[in-house]
C-alpha positions as a Markdown table, in Angstrom:
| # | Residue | x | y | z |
|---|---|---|---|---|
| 1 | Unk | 0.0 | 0.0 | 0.0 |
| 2 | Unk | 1.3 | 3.3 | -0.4 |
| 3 | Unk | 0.0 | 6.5 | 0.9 |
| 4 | Unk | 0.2 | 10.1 | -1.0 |
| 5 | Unk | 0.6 | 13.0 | 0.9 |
| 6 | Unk | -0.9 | 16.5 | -1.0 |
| 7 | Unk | -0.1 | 19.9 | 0.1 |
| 8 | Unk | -0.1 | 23.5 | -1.1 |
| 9 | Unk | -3.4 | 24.1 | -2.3 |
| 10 | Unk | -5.6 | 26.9 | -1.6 |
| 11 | Unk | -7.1 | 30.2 | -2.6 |
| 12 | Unk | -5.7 | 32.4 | -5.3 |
| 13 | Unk | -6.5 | 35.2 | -7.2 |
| 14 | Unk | -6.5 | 34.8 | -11.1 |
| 15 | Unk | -2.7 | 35.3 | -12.4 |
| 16 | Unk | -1.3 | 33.7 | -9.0 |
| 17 | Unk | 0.8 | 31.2 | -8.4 |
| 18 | Unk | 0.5 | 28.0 | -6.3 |
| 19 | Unk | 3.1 | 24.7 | -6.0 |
| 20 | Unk | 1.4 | 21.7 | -5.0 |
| 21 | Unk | 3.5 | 18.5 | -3.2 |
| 22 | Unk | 2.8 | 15.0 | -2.9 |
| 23 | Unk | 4.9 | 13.0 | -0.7 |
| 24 | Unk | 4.8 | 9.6 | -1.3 |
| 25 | Unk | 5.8 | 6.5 | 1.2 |
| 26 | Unk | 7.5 | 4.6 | -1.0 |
| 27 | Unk | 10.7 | 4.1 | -2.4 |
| 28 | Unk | 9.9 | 1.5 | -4.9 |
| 29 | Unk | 9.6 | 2.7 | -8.7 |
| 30 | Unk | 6.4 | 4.4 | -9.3 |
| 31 | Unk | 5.4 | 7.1 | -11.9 |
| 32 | Unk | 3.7 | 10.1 | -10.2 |
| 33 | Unk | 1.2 | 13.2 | -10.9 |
| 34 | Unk | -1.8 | 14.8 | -10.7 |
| 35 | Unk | -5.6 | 14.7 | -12.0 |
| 36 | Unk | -8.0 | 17.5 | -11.1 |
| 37 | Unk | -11.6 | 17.0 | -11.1 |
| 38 | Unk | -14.1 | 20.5 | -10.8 |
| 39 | Unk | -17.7 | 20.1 | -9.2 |
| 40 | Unk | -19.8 | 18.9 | -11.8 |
| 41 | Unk | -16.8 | 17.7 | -14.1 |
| 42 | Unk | -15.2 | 14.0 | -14.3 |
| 43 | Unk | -11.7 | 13.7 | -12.9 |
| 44 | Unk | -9.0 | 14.7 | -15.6 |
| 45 | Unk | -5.3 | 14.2 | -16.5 |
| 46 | Unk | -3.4 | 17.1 | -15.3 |
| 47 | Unk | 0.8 | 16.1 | -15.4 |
| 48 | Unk | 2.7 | 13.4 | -14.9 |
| 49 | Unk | 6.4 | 12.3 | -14.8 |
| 50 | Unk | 8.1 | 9.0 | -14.5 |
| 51 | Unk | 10.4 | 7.2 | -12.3 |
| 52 | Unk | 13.8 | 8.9 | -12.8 |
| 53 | Unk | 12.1 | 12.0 | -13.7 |
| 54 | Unk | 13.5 | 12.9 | -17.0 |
| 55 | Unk | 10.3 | 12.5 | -18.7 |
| 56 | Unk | 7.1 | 14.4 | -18.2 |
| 57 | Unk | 3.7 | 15.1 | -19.6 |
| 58 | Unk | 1.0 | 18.0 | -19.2 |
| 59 | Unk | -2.3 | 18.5 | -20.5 |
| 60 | Unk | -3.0 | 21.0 | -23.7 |
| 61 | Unk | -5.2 | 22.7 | -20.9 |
| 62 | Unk | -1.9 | 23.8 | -18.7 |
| 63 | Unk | 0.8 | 23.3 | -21.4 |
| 64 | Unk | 3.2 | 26.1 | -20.4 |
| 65 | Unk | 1.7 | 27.5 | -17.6 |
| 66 | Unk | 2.4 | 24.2 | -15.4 |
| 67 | Unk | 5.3 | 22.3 | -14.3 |
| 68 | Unk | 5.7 | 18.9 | -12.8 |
| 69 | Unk | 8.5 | 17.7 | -11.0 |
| 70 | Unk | 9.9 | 15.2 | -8.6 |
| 71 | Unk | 12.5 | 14.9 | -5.6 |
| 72 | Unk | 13.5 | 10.8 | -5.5 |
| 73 | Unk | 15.0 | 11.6 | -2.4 |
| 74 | Unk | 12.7 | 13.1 | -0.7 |
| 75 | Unk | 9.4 | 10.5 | -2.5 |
| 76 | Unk | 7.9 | 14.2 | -3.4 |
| 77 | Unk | 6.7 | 15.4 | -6.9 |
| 78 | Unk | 5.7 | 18.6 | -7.2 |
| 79 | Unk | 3.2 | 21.1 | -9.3 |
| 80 | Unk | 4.0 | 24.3 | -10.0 |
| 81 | Unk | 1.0 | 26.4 | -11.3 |
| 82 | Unk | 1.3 | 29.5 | -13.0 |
| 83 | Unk | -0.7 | 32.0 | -14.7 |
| 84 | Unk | -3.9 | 30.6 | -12.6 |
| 85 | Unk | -7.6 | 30.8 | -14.1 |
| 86 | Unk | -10.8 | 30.3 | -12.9 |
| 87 | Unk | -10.9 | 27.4 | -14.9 |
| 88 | Unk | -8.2 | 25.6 | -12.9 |
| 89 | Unk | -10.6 | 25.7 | -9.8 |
| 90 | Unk | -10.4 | 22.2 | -8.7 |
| 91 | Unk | -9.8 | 19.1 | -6.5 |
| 92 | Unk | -6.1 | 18.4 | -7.4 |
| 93 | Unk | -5.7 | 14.6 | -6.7 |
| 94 | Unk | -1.8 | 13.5 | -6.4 |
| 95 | Unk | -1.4 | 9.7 | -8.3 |
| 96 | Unk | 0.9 | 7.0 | -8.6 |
| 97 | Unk | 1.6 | 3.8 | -10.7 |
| 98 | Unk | 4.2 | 1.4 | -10.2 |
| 99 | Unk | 5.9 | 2.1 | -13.8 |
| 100 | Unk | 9.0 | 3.2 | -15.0 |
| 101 | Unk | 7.1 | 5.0 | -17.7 |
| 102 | Unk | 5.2 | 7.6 | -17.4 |
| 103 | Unk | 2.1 | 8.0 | -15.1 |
| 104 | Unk | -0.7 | 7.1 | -17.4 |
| 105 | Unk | -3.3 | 9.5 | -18.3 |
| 106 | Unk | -6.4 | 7.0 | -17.9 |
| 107 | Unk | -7.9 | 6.6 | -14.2 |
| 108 | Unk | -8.1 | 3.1 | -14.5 |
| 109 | Unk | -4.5 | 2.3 | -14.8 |
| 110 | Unk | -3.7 | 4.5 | -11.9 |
| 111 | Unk | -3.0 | 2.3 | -8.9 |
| 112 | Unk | -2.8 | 5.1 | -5.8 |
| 113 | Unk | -4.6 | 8.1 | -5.2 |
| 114 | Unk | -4.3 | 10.7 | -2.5 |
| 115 | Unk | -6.9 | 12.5 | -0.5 |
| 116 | Unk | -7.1 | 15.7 | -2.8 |
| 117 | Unk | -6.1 | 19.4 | -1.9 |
| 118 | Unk | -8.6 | 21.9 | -3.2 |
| 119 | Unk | -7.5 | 24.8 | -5.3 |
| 120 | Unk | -9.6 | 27.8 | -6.0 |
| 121 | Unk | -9.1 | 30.5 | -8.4 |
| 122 | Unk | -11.0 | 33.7 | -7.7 |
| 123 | Unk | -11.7 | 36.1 | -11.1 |
């Protein structure tokens, strides 16, 4: 079993910037990221990056405003969010997937998920 750890959410005004963490208790080879899911919306692919943390992926939604990253010594990835929208208002769900690739953008093949750390983007 592993447990995720989120952190770093909260209220922001639009333009802002927020970094989210998820510590992870493991030191075993998993992929990490995040999904996000809005009230009323399904839960969708946000970033992800695998094992060794050369190789990432974001959604078209946040390409070039966000940036995923990880600490393999400290089990933490990381989200920095720039340029914040309204639109990003969410539950931002930390994930993992015992994979050296990387985390994979379907919620089926995801394996662990954390508790959630809301995010809210005022206009």
């Amino acid at each position: 079993q592993v447990q995720l750890v989120e952190s770093g959410g909260g209220l922001v005004q639009a333009g802002g910037s927020l970094r989210l963490s998820c510590a992870a208790s493991t030191h075993s080879p998993y992929a990490l990221g995040w999904f996000r899911q809005a009230p009323g919306k399904e839960r969708e692919f946000v970033a992800g990056i695998n094992w060794t943390g050369d190789l990432t992926s974001v959604a078209d939604s946040v390409k070039g405003r966000f940036t995923i990253f990880r600490d393999r010594a400290k089990n933490t990835v990381y989200l920095q969010m720039n340029s914040l929208d309204p639109e990003d208002t969410a539950v931002y769900l930390c994930a993992a997937t015992r994979t050296y690739r990387l985390l994979p953008r379907v919620e089926s093949q995801i394996d662990y998920w954390g508790q959630g750390t809301s995010v809210t983007v005022s206009s």
